[in-house]
PDB file of N, CA and C in Angstrom:
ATOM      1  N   UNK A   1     115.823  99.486 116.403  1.00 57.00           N
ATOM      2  CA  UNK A   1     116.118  98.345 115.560  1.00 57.00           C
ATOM      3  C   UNK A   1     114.814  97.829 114.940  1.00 57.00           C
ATOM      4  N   UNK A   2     114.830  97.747 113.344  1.00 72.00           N
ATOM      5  CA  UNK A   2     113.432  97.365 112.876  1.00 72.00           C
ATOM      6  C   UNK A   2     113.588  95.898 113.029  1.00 72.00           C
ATOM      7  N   UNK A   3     112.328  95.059 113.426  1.00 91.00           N
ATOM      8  CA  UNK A   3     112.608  93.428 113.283  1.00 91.00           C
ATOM      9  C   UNK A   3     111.743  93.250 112.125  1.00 91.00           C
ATOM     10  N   UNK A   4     111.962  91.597 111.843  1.00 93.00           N
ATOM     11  CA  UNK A   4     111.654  91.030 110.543  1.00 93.00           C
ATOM     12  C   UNK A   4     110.317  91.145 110.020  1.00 93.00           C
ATOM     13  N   UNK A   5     109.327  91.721 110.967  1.00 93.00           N
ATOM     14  CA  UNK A   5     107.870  92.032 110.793  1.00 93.00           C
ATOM     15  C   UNK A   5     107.618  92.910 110.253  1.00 93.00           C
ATOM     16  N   UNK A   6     108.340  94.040 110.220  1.00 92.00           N
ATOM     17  CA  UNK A   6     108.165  95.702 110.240  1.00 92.00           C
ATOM     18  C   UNK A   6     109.141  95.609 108.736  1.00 92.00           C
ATOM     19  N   UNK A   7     109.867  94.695 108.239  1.00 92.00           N
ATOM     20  CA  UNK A   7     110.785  94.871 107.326  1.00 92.00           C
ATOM     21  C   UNK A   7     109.540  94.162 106.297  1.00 92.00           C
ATOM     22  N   UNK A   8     109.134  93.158 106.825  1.00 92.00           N
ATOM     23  CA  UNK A   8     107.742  92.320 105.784  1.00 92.00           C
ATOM     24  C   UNK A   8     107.040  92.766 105.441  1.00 92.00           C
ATOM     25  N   UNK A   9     106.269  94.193 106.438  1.00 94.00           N
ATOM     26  CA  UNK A   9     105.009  95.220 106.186  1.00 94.00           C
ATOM     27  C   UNK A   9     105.399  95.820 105.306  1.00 94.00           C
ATOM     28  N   UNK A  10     106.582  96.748 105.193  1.00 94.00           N
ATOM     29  CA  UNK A  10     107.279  97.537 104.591  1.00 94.00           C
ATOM     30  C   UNK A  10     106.986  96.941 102.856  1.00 94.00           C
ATOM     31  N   UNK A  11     107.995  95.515 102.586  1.00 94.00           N
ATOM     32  CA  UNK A  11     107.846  95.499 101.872  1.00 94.00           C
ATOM     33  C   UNK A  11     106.443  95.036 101.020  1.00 94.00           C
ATOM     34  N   UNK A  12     105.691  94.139 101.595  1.00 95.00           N
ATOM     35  CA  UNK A  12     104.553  94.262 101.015  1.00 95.00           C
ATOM     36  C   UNK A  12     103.444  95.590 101.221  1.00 95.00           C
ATOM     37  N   UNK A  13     103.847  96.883 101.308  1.00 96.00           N
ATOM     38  CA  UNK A  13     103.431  97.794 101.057  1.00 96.00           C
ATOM     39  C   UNK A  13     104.038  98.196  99.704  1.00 96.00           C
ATOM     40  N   UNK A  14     104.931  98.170  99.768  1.00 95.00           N
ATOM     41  CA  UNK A  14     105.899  98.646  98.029  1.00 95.00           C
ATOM     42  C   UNK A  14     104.849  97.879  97.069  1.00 95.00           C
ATOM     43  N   UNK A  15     105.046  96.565  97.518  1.00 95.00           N
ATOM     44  CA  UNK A  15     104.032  95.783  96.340  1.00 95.00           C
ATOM     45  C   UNK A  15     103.125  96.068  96.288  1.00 95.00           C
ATOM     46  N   UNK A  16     102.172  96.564  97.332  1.00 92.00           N
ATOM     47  CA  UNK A  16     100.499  96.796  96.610  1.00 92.00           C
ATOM     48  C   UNK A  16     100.462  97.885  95.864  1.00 92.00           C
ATOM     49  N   UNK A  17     101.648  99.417  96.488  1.00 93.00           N
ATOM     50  CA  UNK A  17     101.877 100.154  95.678  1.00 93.00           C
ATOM     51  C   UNK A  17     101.973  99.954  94.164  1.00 93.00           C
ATOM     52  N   UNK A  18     103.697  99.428  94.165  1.00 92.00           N
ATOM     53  CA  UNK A  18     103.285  98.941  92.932  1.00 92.00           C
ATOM     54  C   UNK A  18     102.132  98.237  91.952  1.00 92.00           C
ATOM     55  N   UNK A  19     101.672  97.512  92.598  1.00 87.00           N
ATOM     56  CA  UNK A  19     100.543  96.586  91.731  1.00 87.00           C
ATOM     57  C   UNK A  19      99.011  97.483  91.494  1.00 87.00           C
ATOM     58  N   UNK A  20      98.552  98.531  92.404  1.00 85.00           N
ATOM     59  CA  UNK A  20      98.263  99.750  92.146  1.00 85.00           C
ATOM     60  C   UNK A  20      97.838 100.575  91.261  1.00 85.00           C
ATOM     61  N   UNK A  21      99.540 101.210  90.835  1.00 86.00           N
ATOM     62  CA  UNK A  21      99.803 101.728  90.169  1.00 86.00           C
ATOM     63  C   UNK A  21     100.058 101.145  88.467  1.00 86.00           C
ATOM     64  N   UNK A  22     100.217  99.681  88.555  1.00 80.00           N
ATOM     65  CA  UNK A  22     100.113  99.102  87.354  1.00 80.00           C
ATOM     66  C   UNK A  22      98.563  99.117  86.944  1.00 80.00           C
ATOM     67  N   UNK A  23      98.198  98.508  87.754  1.00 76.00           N
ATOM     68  CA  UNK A  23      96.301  98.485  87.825  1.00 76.00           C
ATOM     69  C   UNK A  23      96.042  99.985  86.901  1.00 76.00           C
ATOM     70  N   UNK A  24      96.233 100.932  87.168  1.00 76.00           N
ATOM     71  CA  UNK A  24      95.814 102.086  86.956  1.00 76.00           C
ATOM     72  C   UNK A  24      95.650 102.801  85.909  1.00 76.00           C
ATOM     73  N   UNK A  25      97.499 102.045  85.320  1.00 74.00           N
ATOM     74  CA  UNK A  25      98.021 102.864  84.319  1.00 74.00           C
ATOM     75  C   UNK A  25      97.415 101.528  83.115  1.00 74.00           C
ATOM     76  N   UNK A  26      96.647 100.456  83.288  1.00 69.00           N
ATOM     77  CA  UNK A  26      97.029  99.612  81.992  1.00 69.00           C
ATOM     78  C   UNK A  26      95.759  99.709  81.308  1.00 69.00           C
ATOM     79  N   UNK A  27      95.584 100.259  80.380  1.00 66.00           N
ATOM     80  CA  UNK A  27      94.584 100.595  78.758  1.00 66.00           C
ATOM     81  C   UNK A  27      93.484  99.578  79.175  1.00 66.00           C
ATOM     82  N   UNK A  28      91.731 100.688  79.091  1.00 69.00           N
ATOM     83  CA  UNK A  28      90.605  99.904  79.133  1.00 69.00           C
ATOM     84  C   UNK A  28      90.409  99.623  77.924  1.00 69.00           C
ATOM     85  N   UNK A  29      90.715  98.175  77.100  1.00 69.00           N
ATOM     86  CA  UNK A  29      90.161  98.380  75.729  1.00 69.00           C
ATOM     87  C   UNK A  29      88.854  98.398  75.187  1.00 69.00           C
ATOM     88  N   UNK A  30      87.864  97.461  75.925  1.00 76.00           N
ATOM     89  CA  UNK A  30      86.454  97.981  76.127  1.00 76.00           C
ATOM     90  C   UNK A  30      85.538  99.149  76.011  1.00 76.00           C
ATOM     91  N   UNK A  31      86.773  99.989  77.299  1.00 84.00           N
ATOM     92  CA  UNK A  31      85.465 101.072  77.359  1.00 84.00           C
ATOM     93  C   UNK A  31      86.574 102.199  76.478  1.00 84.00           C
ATOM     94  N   UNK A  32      85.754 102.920  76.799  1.00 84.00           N
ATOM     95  CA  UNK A  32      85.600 104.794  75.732  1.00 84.00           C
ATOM     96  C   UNK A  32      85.993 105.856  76.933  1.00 84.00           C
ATOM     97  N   UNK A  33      86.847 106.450  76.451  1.00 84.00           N
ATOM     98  CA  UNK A  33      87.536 107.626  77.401  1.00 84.00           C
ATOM     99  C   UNK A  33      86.875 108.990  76.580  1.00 84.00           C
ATOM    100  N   UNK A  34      86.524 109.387  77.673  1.00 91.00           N
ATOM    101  CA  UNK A  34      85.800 110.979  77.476  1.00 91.00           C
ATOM    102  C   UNK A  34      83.886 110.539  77.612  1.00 91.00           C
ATOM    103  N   UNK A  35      84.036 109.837  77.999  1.00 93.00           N
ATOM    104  CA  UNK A  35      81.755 109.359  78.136  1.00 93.00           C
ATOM    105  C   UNK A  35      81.800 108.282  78.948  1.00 93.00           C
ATOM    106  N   UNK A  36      81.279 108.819  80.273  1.00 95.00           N
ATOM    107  CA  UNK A  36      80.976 107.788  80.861  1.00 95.00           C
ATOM    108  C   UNK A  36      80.511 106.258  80.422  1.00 95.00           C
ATOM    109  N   UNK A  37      80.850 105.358  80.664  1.00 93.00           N
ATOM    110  CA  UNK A  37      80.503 104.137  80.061  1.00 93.00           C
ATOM    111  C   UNK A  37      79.191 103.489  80.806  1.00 93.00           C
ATOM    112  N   UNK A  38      78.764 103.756  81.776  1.00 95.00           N
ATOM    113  CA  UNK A  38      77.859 103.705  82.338  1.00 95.00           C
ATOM    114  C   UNK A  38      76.341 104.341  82.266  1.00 95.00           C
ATOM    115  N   UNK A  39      76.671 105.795  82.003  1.00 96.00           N
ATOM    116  CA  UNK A  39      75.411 106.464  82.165  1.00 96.00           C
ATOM    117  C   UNK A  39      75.924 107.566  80.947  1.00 96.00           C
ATOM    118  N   UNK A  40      76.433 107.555  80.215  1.00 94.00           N
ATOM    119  CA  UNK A  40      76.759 108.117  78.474  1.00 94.00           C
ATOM    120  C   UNK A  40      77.398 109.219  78.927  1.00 94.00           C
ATOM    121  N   UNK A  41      77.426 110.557  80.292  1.00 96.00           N
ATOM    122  CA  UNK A  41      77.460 111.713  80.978  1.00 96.00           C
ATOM    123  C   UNK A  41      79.078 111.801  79.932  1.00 96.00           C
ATOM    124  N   UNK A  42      79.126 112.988  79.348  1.00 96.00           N
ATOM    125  CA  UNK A  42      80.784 113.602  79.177  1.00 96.00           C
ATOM    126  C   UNK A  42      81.765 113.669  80.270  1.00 96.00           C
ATOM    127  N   UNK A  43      82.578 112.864  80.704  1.00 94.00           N
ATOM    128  CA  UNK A  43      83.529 112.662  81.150  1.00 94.00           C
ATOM    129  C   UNK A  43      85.177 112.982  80.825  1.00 94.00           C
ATOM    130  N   UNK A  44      86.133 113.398  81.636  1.00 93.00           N
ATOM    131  CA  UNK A  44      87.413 113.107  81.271  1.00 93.00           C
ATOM    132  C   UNK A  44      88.087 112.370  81.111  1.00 93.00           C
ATOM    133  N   UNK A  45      87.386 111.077  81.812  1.00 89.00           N
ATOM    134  CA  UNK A  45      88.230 109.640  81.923  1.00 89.00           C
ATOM    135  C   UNK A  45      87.147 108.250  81.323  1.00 89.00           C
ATOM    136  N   UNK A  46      86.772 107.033  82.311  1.00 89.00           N
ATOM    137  CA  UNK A  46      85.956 106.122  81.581  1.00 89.00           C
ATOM    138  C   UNK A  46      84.708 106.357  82.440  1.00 89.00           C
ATOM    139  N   UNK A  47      84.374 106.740  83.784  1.00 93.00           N
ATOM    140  CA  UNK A  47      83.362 106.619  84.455  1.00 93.00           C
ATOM    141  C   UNK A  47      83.355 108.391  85.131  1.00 93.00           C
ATOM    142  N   UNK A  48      82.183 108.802  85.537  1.00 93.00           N
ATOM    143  CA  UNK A  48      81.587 110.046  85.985  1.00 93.00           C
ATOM    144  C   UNK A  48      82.273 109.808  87.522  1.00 93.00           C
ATOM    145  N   UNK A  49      81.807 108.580  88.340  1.00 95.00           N
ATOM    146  CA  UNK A  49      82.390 108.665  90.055  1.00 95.00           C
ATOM    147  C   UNK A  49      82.303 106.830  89.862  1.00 95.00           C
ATOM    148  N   UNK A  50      82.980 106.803  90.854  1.00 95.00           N
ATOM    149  CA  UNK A  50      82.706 105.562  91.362  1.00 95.00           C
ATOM    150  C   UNK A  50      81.532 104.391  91.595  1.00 95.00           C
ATOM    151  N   UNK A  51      80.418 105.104  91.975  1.00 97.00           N
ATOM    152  CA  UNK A  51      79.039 104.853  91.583  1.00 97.00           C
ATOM    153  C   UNK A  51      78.568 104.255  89.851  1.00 97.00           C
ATOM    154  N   UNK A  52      79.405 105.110  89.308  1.00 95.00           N
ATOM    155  CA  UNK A  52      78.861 104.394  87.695  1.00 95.00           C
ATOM    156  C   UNK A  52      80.050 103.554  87.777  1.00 95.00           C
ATOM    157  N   UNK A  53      81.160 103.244  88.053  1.00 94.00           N
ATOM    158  CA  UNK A  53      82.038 102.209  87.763  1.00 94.00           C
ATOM    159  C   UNK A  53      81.657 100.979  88.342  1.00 94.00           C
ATOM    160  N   UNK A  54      81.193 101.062  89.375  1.00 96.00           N
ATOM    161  CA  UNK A  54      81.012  99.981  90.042  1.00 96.00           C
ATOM    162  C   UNK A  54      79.115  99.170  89.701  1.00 96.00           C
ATOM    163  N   UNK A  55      78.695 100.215  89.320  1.00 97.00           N
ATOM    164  CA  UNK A  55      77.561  99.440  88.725  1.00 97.00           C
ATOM    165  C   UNK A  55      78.035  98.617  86.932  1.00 97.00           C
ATOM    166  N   UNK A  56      78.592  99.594  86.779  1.00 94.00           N
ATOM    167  CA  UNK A  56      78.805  99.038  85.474  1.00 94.00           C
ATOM    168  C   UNK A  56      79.841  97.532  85.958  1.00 94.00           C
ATOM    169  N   UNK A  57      80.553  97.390  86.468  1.00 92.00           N
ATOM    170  CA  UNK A  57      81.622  96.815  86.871  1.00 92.00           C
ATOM    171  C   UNK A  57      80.392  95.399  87.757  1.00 92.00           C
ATOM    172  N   UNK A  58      79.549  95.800  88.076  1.00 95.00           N
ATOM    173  CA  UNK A  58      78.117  94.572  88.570  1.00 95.00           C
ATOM    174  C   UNK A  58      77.694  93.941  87.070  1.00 95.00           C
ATOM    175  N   UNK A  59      77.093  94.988  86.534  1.00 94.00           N
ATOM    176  CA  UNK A  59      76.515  94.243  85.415  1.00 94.00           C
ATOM    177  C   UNK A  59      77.050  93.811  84.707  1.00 94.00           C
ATOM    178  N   UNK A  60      78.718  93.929  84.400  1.00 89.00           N
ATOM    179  CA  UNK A  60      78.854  93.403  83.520  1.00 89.00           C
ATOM    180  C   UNK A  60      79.431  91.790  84.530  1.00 89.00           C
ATOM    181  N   UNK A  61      80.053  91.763  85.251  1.00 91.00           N
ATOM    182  CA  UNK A  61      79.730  90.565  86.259  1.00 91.00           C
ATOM    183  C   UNK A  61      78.698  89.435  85.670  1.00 91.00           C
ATOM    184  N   UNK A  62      77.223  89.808  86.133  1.00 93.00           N
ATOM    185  CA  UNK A  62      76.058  89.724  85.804  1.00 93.00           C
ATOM    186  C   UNK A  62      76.098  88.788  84.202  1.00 93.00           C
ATOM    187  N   UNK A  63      76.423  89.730  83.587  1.00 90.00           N
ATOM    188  CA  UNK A  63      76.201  89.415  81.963  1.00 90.00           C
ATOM    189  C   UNK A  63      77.574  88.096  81.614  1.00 90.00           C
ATOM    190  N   UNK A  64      78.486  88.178  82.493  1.00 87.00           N
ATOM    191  CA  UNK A  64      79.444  86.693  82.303  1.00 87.00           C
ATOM    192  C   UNK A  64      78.523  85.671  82.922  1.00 87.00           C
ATOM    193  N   UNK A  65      77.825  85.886  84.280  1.00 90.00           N
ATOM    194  CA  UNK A  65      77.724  84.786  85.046  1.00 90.00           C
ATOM    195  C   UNK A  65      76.392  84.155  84.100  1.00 90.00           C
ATOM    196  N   UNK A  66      75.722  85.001  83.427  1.00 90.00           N
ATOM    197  CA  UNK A  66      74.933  84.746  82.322  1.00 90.00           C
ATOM    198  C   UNK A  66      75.020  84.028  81.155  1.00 90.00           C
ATOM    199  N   UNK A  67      76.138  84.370  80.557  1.00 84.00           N
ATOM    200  CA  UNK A  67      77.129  83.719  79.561  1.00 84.00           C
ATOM    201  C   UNK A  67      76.851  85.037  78.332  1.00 84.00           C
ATOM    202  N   UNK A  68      76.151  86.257  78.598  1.00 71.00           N
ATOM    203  CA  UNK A  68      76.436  86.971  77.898  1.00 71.00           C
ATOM    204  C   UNK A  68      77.197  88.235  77.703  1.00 71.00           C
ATOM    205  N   UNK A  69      78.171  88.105  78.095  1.00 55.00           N
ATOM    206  CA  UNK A  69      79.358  89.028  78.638  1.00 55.00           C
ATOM    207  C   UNK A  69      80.871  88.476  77.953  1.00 55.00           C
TER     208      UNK A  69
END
């Protein structure tokens, strides 16, 4: 018998899924698909690895908390 805990996990697993998968699929209008946006490198997507996303994803941080972003 599942109890009301295991029915709660459940469903807030669907949701992060979902929310996820929205995350994923919704258009960078910013950046440029096929060149890394970070480090210029030819790419298939917007970033080379994770490493350039997440720096880029700092600085530009950086450049709001600045007011030039």
């Amino acid at each position: 018998m599942t109890d009301i805990i295991d029915k709660a996990n459940e469903a807030a697993e669907i949701q992060l899924a979902h929310a996820i998968e929205t995350a994923k699929a919704r258009p960078h209008p910013h950046l440029i698909k096929g060149r890394c946006n970070y480090c210029g490198e030819s790419v298939v997507d917007y970033f080379c690895d994770a490493d350039c996303r997440d720096d880029y994803e700092r600085e530009q941080k950086i450049k709001q908390l600045n007011g030039r972003g």
